[in-house]
XYZ file of C-alpha atoms in Angstrom:
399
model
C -36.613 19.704 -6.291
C -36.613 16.452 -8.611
C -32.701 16.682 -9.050
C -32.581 17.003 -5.231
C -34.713 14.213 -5.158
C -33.264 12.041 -7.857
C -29.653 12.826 -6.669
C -30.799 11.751 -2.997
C -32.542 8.309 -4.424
C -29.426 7.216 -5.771
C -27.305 8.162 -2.866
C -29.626 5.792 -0.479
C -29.553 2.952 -3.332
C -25.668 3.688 -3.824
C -25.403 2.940 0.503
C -27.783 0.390 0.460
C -25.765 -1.645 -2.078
C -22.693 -1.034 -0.146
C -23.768 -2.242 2.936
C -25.499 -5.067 1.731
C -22.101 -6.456 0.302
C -18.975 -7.700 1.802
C -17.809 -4.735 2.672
C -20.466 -3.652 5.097
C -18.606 -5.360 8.044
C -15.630 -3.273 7.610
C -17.255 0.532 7.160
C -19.137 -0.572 10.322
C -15.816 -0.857 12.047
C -14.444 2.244 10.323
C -17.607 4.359 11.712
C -17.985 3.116 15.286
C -13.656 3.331 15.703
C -14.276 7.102 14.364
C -17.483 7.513 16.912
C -15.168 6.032 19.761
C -12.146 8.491 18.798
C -14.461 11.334 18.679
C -16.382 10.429 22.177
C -12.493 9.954 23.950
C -11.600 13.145 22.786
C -14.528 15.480 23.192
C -16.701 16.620 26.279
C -17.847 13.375 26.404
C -14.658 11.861 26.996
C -15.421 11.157 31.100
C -19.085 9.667 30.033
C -17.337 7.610 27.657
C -14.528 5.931 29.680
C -17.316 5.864 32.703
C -19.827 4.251 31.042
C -17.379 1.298 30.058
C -14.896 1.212 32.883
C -16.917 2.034 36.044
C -17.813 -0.371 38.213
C -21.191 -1.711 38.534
C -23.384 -1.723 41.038
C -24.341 -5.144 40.536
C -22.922 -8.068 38.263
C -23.885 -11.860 38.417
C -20.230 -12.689 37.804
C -17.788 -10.709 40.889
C -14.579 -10.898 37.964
C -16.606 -9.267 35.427
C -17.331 -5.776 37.687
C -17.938 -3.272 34.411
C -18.992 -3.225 31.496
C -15.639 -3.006 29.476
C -15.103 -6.361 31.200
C -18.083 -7.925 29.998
C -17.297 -6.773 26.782
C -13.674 -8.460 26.816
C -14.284 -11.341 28.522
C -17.903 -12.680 27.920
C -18.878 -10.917 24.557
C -15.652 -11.827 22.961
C -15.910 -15.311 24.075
C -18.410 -15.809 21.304
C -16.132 -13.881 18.960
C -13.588 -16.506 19.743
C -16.288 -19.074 19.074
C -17.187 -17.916 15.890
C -13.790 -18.215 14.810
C -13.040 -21.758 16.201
C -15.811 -22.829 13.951
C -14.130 -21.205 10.927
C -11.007 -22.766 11.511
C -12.392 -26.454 12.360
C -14.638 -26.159 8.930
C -11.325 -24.856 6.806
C -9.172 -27.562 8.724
C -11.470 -30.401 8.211
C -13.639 -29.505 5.336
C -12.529 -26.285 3.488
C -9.327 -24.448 2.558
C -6.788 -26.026 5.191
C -8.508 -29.397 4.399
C -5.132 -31.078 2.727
C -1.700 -30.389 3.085
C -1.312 -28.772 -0.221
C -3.706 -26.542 0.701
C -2.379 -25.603 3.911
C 1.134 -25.460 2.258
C 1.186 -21.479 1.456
C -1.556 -20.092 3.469
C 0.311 -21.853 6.814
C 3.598 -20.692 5.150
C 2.669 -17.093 4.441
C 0.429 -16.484 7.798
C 3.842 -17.529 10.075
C 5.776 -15.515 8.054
C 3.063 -12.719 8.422
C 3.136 -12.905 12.447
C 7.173 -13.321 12.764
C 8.054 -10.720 10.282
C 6.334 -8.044 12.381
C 7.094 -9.271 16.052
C 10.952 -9.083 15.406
C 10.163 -5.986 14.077
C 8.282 -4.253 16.933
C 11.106 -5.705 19.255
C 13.817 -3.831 16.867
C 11.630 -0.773 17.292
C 10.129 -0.846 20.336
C 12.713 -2.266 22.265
C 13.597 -5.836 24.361
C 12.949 -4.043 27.832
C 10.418 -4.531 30.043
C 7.315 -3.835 29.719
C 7.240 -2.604 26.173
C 8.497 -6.259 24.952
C 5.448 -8.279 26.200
C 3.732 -6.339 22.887
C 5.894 -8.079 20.362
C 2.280 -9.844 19.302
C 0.303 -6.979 19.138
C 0.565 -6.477 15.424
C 0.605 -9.758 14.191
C -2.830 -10.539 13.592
C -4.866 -9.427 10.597
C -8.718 -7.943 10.701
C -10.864 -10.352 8.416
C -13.610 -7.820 8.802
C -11.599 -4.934 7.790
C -9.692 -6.553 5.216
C -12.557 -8.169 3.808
C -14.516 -4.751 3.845
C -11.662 -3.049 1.843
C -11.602 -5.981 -0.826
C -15.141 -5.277 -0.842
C -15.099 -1.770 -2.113
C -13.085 -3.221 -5.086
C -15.763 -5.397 -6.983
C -14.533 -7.701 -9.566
C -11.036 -5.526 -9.834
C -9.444 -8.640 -7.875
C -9.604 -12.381 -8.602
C -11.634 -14.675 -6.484
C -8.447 -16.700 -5.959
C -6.733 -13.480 -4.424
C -9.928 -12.886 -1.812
C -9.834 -16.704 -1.171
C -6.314 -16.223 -0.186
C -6.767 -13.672 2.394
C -8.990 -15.124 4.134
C -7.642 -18.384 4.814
C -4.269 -16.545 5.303
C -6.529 -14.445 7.922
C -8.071 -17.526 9.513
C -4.887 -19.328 10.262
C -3.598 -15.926 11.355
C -6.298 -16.377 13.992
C -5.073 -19.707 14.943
C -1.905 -18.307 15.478
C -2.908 -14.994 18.028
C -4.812 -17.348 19.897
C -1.881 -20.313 20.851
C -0.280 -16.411 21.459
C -3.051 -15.555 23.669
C -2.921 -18.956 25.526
C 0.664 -19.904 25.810
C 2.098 -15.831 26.369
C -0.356 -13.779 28.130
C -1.730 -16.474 30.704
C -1.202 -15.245 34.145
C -0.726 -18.226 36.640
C -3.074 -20.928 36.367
C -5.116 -21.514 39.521
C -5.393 -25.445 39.519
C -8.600 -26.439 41.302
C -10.398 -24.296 38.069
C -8.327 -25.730 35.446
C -9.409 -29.365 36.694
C -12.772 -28.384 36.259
C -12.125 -26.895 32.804
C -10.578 -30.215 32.145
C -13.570 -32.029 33.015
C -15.894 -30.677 31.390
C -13.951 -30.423 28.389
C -14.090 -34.544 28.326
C -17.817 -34.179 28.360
C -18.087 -32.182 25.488
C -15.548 -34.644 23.324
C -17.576 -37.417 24.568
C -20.547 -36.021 23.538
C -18.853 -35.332 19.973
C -18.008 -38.458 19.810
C -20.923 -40.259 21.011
C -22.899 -38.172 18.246
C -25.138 -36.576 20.748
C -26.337 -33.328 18.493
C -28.178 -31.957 21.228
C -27.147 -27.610 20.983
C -28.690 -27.479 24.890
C -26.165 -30.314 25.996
C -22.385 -27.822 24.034
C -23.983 -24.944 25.715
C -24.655 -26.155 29.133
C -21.126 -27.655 28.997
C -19.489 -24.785 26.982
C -20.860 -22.110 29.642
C -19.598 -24.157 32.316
C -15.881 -23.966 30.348
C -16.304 -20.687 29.869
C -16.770 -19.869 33.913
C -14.334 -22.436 34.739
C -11.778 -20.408 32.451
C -12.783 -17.364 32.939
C -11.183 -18.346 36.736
C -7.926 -20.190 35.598
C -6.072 -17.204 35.187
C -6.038 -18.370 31.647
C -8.297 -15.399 29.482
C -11.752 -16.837 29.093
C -11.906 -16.200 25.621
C -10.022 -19.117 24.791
C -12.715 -21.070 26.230
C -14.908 -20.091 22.807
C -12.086 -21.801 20.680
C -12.004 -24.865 22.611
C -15.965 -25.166 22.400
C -15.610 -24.852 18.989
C -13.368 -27.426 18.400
C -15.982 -30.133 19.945
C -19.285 -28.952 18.007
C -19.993 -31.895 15.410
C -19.642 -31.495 11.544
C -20.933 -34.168 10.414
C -24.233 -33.937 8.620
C -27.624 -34.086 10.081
C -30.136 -36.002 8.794
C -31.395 -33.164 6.907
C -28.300 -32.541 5.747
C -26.478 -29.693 7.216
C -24.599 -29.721 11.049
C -24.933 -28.164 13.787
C -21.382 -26.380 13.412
C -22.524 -25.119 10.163
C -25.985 -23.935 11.818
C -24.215 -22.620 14.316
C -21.358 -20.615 12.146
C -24.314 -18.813 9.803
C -26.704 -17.774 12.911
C -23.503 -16.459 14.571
C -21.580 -14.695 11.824
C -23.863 -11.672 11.615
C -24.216 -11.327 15.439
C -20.393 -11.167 15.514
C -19.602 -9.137 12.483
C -22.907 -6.087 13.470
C -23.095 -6.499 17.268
C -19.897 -8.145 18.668
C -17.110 -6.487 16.977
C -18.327 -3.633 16.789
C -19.130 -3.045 20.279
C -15.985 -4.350 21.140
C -14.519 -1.309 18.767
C -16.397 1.214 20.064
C -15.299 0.014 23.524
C -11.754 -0.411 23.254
C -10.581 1.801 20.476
C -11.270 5.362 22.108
C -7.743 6.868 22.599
C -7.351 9.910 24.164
C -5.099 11.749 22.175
C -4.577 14.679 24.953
C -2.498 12.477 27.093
C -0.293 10.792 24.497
C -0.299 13.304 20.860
C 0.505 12.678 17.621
C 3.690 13.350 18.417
C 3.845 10.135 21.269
C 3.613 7.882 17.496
C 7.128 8.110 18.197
C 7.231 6.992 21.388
C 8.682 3.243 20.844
C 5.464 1.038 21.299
C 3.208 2.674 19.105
C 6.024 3.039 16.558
C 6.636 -0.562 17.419
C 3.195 -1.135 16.640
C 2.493 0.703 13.658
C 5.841 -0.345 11.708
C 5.256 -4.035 12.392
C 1.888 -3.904 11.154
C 2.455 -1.745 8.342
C 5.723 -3.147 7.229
C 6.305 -6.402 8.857
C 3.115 -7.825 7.500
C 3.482 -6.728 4.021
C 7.038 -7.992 4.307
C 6.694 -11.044 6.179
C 3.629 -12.515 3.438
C 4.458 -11.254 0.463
C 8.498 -12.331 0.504
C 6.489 -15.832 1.865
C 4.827 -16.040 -1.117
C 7.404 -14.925 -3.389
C 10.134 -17.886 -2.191
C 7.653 -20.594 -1.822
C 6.756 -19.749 -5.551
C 10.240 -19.531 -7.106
C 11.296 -22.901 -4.844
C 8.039 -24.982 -6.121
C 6.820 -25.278 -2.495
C 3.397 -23.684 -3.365
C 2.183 -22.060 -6.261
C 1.108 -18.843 -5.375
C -2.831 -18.052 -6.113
C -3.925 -18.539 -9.790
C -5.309 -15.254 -11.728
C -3.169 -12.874 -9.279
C -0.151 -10.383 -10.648
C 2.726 -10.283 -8.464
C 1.418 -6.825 -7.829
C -1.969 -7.812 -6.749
C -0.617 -9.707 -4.138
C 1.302 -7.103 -2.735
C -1.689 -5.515 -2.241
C -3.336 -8.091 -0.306
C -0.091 -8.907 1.505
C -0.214 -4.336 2.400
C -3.763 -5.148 3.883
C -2.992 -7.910 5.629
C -1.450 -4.992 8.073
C -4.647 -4.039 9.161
C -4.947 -5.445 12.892
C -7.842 -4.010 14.569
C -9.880 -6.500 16.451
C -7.440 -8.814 17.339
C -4.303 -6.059 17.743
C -6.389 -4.226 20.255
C -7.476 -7.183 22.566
C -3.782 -8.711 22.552
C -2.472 -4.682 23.371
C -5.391 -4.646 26.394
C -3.498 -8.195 27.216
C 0.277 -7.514 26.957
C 0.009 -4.234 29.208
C -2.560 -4.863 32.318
C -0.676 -2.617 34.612
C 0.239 -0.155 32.374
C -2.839 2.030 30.768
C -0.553 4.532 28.933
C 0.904 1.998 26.817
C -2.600 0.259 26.057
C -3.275 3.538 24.852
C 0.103 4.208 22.961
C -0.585 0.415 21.648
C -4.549 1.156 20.413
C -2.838 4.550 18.736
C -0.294 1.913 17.012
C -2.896 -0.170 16.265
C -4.878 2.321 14.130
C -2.336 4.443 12.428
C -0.834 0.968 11.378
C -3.495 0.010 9.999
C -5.055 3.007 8.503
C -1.839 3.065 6.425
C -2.028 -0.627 5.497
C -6.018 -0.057 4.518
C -4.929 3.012 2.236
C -2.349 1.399 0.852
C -3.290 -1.680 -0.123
C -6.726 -0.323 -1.566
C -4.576 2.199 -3.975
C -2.982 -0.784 -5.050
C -5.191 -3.683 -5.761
C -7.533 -0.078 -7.183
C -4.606 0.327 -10.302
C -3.413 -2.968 -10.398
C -3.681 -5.286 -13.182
C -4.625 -9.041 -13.632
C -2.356 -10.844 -15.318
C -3.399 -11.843 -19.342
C -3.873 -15.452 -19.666
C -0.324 -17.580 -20.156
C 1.422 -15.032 -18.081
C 3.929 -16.383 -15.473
């Protein structure tokens, strides 16, 4: 009974360490994308897609007529908010702050998004509609990614962890100008005017100083329903908020975008994301099989993320190094980064909501492109763990 007991202590203190640390956000993911595969393809497969996808019987917002849509739209707005934050503090204050520090990150995240569009479109095919998911895989999971490095300790550098995130962060930058400029439907005028309006009022507020949070959220909530009406998706409306919430120091020296960024961070990574995974990553393999991997967008998918990204950053890094552009990250083996470059193919969050986006009409492929999605990056997880697990710092003086 003691062994049983002493085995079972350090099993809970073993999980509670785990999910304490940095990789808590990503085994989260992993379990709720393994609940939602399990629910989609069990005898609670019609509860499942009913509870998210039926219409409901009442909603304050006629566009936003089930849950699923709520999710999308509204919930991930904040997502997208959380994000613009990042990306203002690493633009104006952090890793993206100067152009030598943008140099490689900006170098190997463009490399990291073309590399595996041209390669879905070589796989998948220029027709229509399978070529409106050329973006699916090129966007990297911080979460994930993070989660894996995580599990690793002190095997990797700092400088290597650094790396991928601000490699991750730009990546975001990049899926959303995709989101905006590609998958906009046609903008109904009268609503963009309005967006455009009260878009001045929130600069003008930034740069009047007014650090008032009630005045960005009255303002920001009005963007939001003002986008949310464009035609343009309303998510985009949490970068643009994000962009006007003041950095500058308070009096008591922190800012309101900083305030903002920690309150929000674990909402997004235990509530947001997750919810958003276990809404949209339930594929029903009974309509498309193993066997559809094949078919040309989840193949598309799969390869671009699996391949392209690993290809696309690492041979970034690699020429950029060997030109004298950038330096690539101190304390990292060539190997090391090949392992975060492998990981960088893991696309969840941000694969799924651009596959939802690039096939409205079509349900099959959303569901061909979710099946991409996760077998891509399952492989890119694996992968890149195994590696960065046996892989070796370089010793000191090594070039």
């Amino acid at each position: 009974m003691s062994l049983k007991r002493h085995f079972a202590n350090n099993l809970a203190r073993a999980f509670t360490k785990l999910m304490g640390g940095e990789a808590s956000a990503g085994i989260l993911l992993i379990i709720v994308t393994a609940l939602a595969l399990t629910a989609a393809n069990s005898p609670l497969a019609h509860d499942y897609h009913y509870l998210f996808h039926h219409e409901l019987s009442w909603t304050p917002i006629a566009k936003l007529d089930s849950l699923h849509m709520w999710i999308n739209d509204a919930l991930m707005a904040i997502f997208f908010f959380v994000v613009g934050l990042e990306i203002k503090r690493e633009i104006l204050d952090g890793e993206l702050s100067s152009a030598a520090k943008r140099r490689l990150p900006v170098l190997a995240a463009a490399a990291g998004m073309i590399a595996p569009a041209l390669i879905y479109l070589a796989a998948a095919g220029s027709g229509q509609p399978m070529q409106r998911g050329w973006a699916i895989p090129a966007a990297t999971d911080i979460a994930f990614a993070v989660g894996v490095l995580g599990l690793l300790g002190n095997r990797i550098p700092p400088s290597l962890r650094l790396f991928l995130l601000t490699v991750a962060i730009v990546d975001d930058l990049g899926a959303v100008v995709i989101i905006a400029l590609f998958y906009t439907a046609q903008i109904k005028m009268m609503w963009g005017v309005g967006a455009l309006i009260l878009l001045a009022g929130l600069i003008l507020a930034n740069r009047r100083g007014v650090h008032h949070l009630w005045v960005y959220m009255l303002l920001g909530l009005g963007l939001w329903y003002c986008v949310l009406n464009t035609g343009i998706h309303a998510t985009i409306a949490g970068v643009v908020l994000a962009f006007t919430i003041p950095l500058k120091p308070l009096y008591r020296g922190d800012s309101m975008l900083l305030r903002l960024e920690h309150a929000l961070v674990p909402w997004n990574s235990y509530v947001i994301v997750p919810l958003f995974g276990f809404a949209n990553a339930g594929v029903a393999l009974s309509g498309i099989g193993l066997d559809g991997l094949l078919d040309p967008v989840p193949f598309g998918v799969a390869l671009g993320l699996f391949i392209g990204k690993q290809i696309g950053i690492f041979a970034a890094i690699v020429i950029a190094d060997r030109l004298g552009f950038a330096p690539r990250p101190a304390g990292a083996s060539w190997v090391q980064l090949w392992g975060m470059a492998v990981l960088c193919g893991i696309g969840f969050t941000m694969s799924l909501f651009i596959g939802a986006l690039a096939f409205p009409k079509y349900p099959l492929l959303i569901e061909e492109a979710k099946l991409g999605v996760l077998v891509g990056s399952l492989f890119s997880a694996l992968l890149g763990y195994t590696i960065l697990r046996f892989a070796k710092s370089p010793s000191p003086g090594a070039a």
